[in-house]
CSV table of C-alpha atoms and ligand atoms in Angstrom, one decimal:
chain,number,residue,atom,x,y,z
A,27,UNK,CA,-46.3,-8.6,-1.1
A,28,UNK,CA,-43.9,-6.1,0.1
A,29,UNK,CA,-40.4,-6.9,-1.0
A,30,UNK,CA,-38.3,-8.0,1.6
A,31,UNK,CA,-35.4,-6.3,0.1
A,32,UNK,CA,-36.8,-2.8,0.5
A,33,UNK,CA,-34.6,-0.8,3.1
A,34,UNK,CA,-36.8,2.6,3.1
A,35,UNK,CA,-37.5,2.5,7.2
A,36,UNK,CA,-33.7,1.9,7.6
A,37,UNK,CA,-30.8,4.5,8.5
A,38,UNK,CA,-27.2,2.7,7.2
A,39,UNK,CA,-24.0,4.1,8.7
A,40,UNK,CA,-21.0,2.7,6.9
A,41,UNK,CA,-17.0,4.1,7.8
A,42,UNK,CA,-15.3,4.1,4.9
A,43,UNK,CA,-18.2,4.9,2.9
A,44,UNK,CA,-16.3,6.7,0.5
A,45,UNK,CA,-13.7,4.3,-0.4
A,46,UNK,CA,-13.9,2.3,-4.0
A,47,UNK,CA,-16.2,-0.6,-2.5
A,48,UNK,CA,-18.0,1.8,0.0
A,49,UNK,CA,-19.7,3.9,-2.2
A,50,UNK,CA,-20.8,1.2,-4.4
A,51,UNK,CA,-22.7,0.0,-1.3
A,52,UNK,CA,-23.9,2.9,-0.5
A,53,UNK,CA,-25.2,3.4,-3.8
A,54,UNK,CA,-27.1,-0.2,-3.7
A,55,UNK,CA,-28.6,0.3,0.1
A,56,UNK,CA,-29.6,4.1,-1.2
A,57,UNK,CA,-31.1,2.7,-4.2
A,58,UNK,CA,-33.5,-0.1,-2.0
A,59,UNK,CA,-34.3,2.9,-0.1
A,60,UNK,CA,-32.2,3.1,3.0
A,61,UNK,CA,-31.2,6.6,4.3
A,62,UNK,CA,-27.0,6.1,4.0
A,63,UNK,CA,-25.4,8.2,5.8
A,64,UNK,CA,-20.9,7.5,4.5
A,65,UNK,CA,-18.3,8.4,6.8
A,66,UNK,CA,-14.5,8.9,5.7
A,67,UNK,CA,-11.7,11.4,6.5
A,68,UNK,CA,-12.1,12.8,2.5
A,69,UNK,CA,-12.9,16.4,2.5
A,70,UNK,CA,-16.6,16.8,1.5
A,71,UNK,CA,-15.8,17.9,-2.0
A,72,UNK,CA,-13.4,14.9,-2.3
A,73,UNK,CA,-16.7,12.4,-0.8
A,74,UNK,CA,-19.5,14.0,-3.0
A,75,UNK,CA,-17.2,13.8,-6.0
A,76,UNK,CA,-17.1,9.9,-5.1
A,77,UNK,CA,-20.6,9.5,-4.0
A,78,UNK,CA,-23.8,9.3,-5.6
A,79,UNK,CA,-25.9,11.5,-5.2
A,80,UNK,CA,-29.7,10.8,-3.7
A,81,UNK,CA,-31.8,12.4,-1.1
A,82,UNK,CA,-31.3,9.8,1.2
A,83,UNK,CA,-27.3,10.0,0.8
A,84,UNK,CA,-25.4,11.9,3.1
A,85,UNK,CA,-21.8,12.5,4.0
A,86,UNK,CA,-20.4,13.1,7.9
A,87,UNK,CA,-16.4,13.9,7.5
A,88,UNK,CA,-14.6,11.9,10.5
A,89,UNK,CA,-11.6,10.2,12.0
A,90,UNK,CA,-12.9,6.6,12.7
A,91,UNK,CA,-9.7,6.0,14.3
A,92,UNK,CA,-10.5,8.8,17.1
A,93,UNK,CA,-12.8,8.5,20.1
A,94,UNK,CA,-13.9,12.5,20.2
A,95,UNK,CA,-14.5,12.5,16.3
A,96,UNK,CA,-16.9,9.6,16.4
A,97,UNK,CA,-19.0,10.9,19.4
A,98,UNK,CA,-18.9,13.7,17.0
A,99,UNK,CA,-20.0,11.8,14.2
A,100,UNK,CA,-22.9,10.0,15.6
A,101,UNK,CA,-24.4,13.5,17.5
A,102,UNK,CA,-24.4,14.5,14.0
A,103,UNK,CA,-26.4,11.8,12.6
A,104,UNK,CA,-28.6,12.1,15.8
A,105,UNK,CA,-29.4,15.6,14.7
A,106,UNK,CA,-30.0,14.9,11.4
A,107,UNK,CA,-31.2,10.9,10.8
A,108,UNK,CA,-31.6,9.9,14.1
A,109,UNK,CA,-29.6,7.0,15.3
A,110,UNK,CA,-28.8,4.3,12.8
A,111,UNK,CA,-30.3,1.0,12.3
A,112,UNK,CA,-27.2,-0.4,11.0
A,113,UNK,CA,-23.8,0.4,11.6
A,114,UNK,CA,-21.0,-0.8,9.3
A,115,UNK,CA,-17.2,-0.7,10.5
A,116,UNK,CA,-16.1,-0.7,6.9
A,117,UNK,CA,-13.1,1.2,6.9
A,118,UNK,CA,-9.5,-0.3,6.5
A,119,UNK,CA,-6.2,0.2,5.0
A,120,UNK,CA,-3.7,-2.8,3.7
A,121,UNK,CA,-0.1,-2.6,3.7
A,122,UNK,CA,2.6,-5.0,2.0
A,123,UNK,CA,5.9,-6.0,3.4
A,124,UNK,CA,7.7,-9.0,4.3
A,125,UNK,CA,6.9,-9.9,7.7
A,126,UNK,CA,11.1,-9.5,8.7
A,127,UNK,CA,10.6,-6.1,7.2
A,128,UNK,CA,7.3,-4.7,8.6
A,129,UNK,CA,7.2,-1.6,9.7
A,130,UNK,CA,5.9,-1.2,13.5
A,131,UNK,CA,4.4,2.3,12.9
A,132,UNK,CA,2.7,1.0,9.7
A,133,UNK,CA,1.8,-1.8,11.9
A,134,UNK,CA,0.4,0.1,14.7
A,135,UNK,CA,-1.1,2.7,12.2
A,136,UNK,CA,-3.2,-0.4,10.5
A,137,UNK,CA,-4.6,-2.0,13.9
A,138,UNK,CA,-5.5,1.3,14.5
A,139,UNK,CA,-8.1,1.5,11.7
A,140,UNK,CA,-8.8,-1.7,11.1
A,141,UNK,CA,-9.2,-3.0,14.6
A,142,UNK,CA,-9.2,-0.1,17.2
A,143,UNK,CA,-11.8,2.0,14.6
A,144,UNK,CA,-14.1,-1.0,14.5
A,145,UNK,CA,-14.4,-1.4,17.9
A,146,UNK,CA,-14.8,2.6,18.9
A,147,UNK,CA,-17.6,2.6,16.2
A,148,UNK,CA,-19.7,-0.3,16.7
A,149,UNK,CA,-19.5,0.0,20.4
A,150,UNK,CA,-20.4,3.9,20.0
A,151,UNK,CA,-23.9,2.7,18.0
A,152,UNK,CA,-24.8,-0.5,20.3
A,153,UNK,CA,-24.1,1.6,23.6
A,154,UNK,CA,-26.9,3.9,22.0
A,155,UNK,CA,-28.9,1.1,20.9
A,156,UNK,CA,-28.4,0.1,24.5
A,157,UNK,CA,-29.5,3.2,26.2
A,158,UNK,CA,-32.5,3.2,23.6
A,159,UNK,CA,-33.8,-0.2,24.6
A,160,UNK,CA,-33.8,-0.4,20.6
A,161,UNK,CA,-32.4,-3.5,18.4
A,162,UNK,CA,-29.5,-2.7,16.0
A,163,UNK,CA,-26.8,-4.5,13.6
A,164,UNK,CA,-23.3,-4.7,13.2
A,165,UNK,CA,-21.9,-5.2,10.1
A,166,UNK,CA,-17.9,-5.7,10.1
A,167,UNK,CA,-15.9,-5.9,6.8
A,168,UNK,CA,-13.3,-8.3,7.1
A,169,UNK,CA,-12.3,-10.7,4.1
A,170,UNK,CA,-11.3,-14.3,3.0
A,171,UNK,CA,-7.4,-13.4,4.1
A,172,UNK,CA,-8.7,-13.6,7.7
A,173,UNK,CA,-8.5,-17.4,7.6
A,174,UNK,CA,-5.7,-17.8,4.8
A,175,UNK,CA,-2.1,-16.2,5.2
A,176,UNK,CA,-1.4,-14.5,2.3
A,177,UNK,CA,2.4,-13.0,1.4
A,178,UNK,CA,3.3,-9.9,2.6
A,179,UNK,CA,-0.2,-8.7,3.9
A,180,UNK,CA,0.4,-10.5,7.6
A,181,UNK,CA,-0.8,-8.0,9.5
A,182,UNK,CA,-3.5,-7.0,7.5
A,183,UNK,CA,-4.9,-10.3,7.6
A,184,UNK,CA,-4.6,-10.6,11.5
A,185,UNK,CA,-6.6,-7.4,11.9
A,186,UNK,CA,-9.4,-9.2,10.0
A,187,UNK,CA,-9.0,-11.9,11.9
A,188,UNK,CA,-9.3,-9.7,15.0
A,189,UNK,CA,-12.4,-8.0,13.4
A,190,UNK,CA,-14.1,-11.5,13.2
A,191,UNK,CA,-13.3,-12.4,16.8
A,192,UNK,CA,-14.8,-8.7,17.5
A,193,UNK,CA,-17.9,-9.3,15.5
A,194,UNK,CA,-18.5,-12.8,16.8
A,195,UNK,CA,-18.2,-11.0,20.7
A,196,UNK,CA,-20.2,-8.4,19.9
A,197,UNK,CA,-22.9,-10.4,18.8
A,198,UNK,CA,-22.6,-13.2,21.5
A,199,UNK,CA,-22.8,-9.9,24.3
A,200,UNK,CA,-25.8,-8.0,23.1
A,201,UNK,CA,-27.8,-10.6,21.9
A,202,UNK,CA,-29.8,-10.4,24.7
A,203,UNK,CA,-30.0,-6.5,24.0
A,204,UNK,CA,-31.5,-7.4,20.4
A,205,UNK,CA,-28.3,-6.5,19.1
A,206,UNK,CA,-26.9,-8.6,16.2
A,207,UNK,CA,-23.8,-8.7,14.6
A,208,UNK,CA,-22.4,-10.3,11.3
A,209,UNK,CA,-19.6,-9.5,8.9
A,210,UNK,CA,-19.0,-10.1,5.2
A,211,UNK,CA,-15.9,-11.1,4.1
A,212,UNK,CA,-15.1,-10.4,0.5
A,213,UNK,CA,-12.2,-12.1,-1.7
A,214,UNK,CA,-10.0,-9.9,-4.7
A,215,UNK,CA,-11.9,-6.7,-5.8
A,216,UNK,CA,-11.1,-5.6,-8.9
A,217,UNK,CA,-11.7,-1.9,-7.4
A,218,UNK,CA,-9.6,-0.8,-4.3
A,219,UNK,CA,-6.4,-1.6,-2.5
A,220,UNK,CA,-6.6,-4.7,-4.2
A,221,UNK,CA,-7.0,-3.2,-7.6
A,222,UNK,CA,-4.0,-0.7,-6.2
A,223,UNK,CA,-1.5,-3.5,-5.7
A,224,UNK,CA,-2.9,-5.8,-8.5
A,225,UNK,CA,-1.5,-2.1,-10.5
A,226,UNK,CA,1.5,-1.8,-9.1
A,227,UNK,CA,3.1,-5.5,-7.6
A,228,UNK,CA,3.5,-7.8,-10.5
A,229,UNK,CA,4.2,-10.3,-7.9
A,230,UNK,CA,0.8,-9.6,-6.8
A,231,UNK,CA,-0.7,-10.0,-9.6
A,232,UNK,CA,0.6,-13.3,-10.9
A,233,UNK,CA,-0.5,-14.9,-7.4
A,234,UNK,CA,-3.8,-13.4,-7.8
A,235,UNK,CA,-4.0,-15.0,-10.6
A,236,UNK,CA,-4.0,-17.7,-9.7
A,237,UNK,CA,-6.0,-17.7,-6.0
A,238,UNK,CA,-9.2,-17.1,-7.8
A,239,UNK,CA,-11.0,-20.4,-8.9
A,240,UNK,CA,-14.0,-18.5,-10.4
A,241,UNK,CA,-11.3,-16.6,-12.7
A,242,UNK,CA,-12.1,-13.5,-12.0
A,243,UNK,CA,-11.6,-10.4,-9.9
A,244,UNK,CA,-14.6,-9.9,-7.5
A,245,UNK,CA,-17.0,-7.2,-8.9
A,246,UNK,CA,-17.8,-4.4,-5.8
A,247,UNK,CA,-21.0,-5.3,-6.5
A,248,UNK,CA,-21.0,-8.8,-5.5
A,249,UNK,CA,-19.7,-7.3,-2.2
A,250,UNK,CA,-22.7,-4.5,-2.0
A,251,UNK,CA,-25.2,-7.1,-2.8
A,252,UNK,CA,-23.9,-9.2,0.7
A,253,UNK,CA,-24.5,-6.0,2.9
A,254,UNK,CA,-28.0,-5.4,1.1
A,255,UNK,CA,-28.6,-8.9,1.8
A,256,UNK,CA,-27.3,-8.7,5.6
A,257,UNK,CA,-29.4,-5.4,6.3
A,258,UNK,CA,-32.9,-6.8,4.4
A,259,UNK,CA,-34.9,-8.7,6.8
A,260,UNK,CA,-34.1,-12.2,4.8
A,261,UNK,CA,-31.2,-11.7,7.5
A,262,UNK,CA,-33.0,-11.4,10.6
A,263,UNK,CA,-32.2,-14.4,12.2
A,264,UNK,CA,-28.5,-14.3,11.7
A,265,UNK,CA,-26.2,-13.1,14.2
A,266,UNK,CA,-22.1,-14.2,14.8
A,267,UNK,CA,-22.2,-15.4,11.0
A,268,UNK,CA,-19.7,-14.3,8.8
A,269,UNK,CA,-20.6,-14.0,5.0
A,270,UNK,CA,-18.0,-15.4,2.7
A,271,UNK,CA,-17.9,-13.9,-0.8
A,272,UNK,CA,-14.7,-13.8,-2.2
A,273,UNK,CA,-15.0,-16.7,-5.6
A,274,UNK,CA,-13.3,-19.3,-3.9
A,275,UNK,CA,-10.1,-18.2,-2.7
A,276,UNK,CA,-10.3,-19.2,0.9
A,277,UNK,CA,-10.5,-22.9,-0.9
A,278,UNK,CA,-7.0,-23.2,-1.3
A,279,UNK,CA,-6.8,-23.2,-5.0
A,280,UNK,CA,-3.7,-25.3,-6.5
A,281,UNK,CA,-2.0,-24.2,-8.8
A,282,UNK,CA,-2.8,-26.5,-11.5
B,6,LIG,N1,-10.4,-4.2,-2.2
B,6,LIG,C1,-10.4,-5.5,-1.8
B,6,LIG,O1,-10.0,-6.4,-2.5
B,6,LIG,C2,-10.9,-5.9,-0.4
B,6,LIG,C3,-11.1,-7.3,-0.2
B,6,LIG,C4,-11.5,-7.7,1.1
B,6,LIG,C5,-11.9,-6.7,2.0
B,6,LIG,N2,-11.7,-5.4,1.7
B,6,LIG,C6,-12.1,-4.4,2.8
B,6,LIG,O2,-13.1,-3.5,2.3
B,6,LIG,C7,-12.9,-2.2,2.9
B,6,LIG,C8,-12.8,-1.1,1.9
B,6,LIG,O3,-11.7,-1.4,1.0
B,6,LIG,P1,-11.5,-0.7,-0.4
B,6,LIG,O4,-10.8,-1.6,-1.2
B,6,LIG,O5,-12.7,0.0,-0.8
B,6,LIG,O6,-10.4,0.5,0.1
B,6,LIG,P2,-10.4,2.0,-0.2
B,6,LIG,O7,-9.0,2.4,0.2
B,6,LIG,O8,-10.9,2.4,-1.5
B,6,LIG,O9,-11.4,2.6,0.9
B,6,LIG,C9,-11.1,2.7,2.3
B,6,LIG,C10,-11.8,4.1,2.7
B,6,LIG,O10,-11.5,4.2,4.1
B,6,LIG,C11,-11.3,5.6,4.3
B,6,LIG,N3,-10.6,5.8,5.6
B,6,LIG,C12,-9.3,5.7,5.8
B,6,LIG,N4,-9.0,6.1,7.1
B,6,LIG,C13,-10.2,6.4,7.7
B,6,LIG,C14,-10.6,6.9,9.0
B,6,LIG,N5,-9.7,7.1,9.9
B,6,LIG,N6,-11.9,7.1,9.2
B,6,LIG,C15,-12.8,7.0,8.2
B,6,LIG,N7,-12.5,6.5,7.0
B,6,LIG,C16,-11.2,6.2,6.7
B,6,LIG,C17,-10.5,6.0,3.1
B,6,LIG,O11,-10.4,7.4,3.0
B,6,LIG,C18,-11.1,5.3,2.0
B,6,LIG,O12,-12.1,6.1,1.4
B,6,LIG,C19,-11.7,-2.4,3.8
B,6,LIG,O13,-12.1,-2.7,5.1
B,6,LIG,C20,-11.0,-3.5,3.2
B,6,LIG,O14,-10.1,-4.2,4.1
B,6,LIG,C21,-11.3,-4.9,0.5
């Protein structure tokens, strides 16, 4: 019996693909076969130094955020891979203030990836799939904060929560198009902009330690394994579903 988590007839696109948890992903969907094409604005030297390296992993430099460069970005996988099965708006930046302090432009410049980018790219691949008549997935990256306030990160998590509203739209559109959309939502990865504040806000870190009922920081793997899980055809019948993976936090841990 074939197994059901082999990806080798699908072509992955994934913004971000670069980033700590990205290329972890696109390690695991490279190794169950899937041509992976990463995204990011690293130079290519910066990317391939991240990446790993395969025949079916490839790297297309690009500003997610702008319209021109992601026309750009998907002629270039036309040319090359052909459209994409999959399309993952992965991509995203965190920023920490107190909301009374919150810098506008840092706001703006954070809606702009993390909302604005998501849109631009997965309505860039289903407007193809579209014109196709083929099927295709979304897969957004949100995370557990879009349902929990957490300090200092208020914007952050009300781009997630835009991302899910996205996702679920998305998917309740194009359904009849064969299009389907889901998004995974991880918790506190120990890699990352988590890791990155974990490192540098003791404040941070002492409430992280104590949001996590499994105990632990999230593994980028346990993240990877949700998208290999979403893009395998065990998946097929989900669509508007958001996959929770983040240990427990969104379940309101006390602090015992
Ligand atoms: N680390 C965590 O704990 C955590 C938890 C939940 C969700 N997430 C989400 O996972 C995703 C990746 O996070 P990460 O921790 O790996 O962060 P990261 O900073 O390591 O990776 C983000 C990547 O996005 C790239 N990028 C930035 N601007 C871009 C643009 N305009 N176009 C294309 N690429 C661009 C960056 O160069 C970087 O490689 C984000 O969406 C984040 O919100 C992370």
């Amino acid at each position: 019996m074939p197994s059901l988590l082999d990806l080798s007839n699908s072509t992955i696109l994934i913004t971000g693909g670069a980033g700590a948890i990205g290329r972890v992903v696109v390690d695991m969907l490279a190794g169950h076969g899937a041509t992976v094409v990463a995204n990011d604005v690293l130079s290519a030297a910066d990317a391939h130094a991240a990446l790993p390296v395969g025949p079916n992993v490839r790297y297309v430099q690009a500003d997610a955020t702008d319209s021109a460069e992601v026309e750009r970005l998907f002629a270039a996988l036309e040319q090359t891979v052909g459209l994409p099965d999959v399309v993952c708006c992965h991509a995203g930046v965190v920023g920490a203030h107190p909301v009374q302090e919150y810098p506008l432009a840092e706001f703006d410049s954070l809606m702009s990836l993390n909302v604005r980018s998501a849109f631009l790219v997965a309505q860039a691949g289903a407007k193809r799939w579209m014109a196709a008549g083929r099927p295709g997935l979304l897969i957004f990256t949100t995370s557990w904060v879009m349902d929990v306030p957490w300090p200092e990160i208020t914007p952050y998590s009300a781009s997630k929560a835009a991302m899910k509203a996205l996702m679920r739209g998305f998917a309740r559109e194009l359904a009849p198009h064969g299009i389907r959309a889901n998004a995974i939502a991880p918790g506190i990865v120990g890699v990352g902009m988590a890791k990155r504040q974990w490192d540098t806000d003791p404040n941070y870190q002492a409430r992280a330690r104590k949001a996590i009922p499994l105990g632990q920081l999230q593994t980028p793997e346990s993240v990877a394994h949700a998208f290999l899980y979403l893009c395998s055809p065990l998946a097929a019948y989900m669509t508007g579903s958001v996959l929770l993976v983040d240990g427990g936090c969104s379940l309101y841990p006390m602090d015992e």
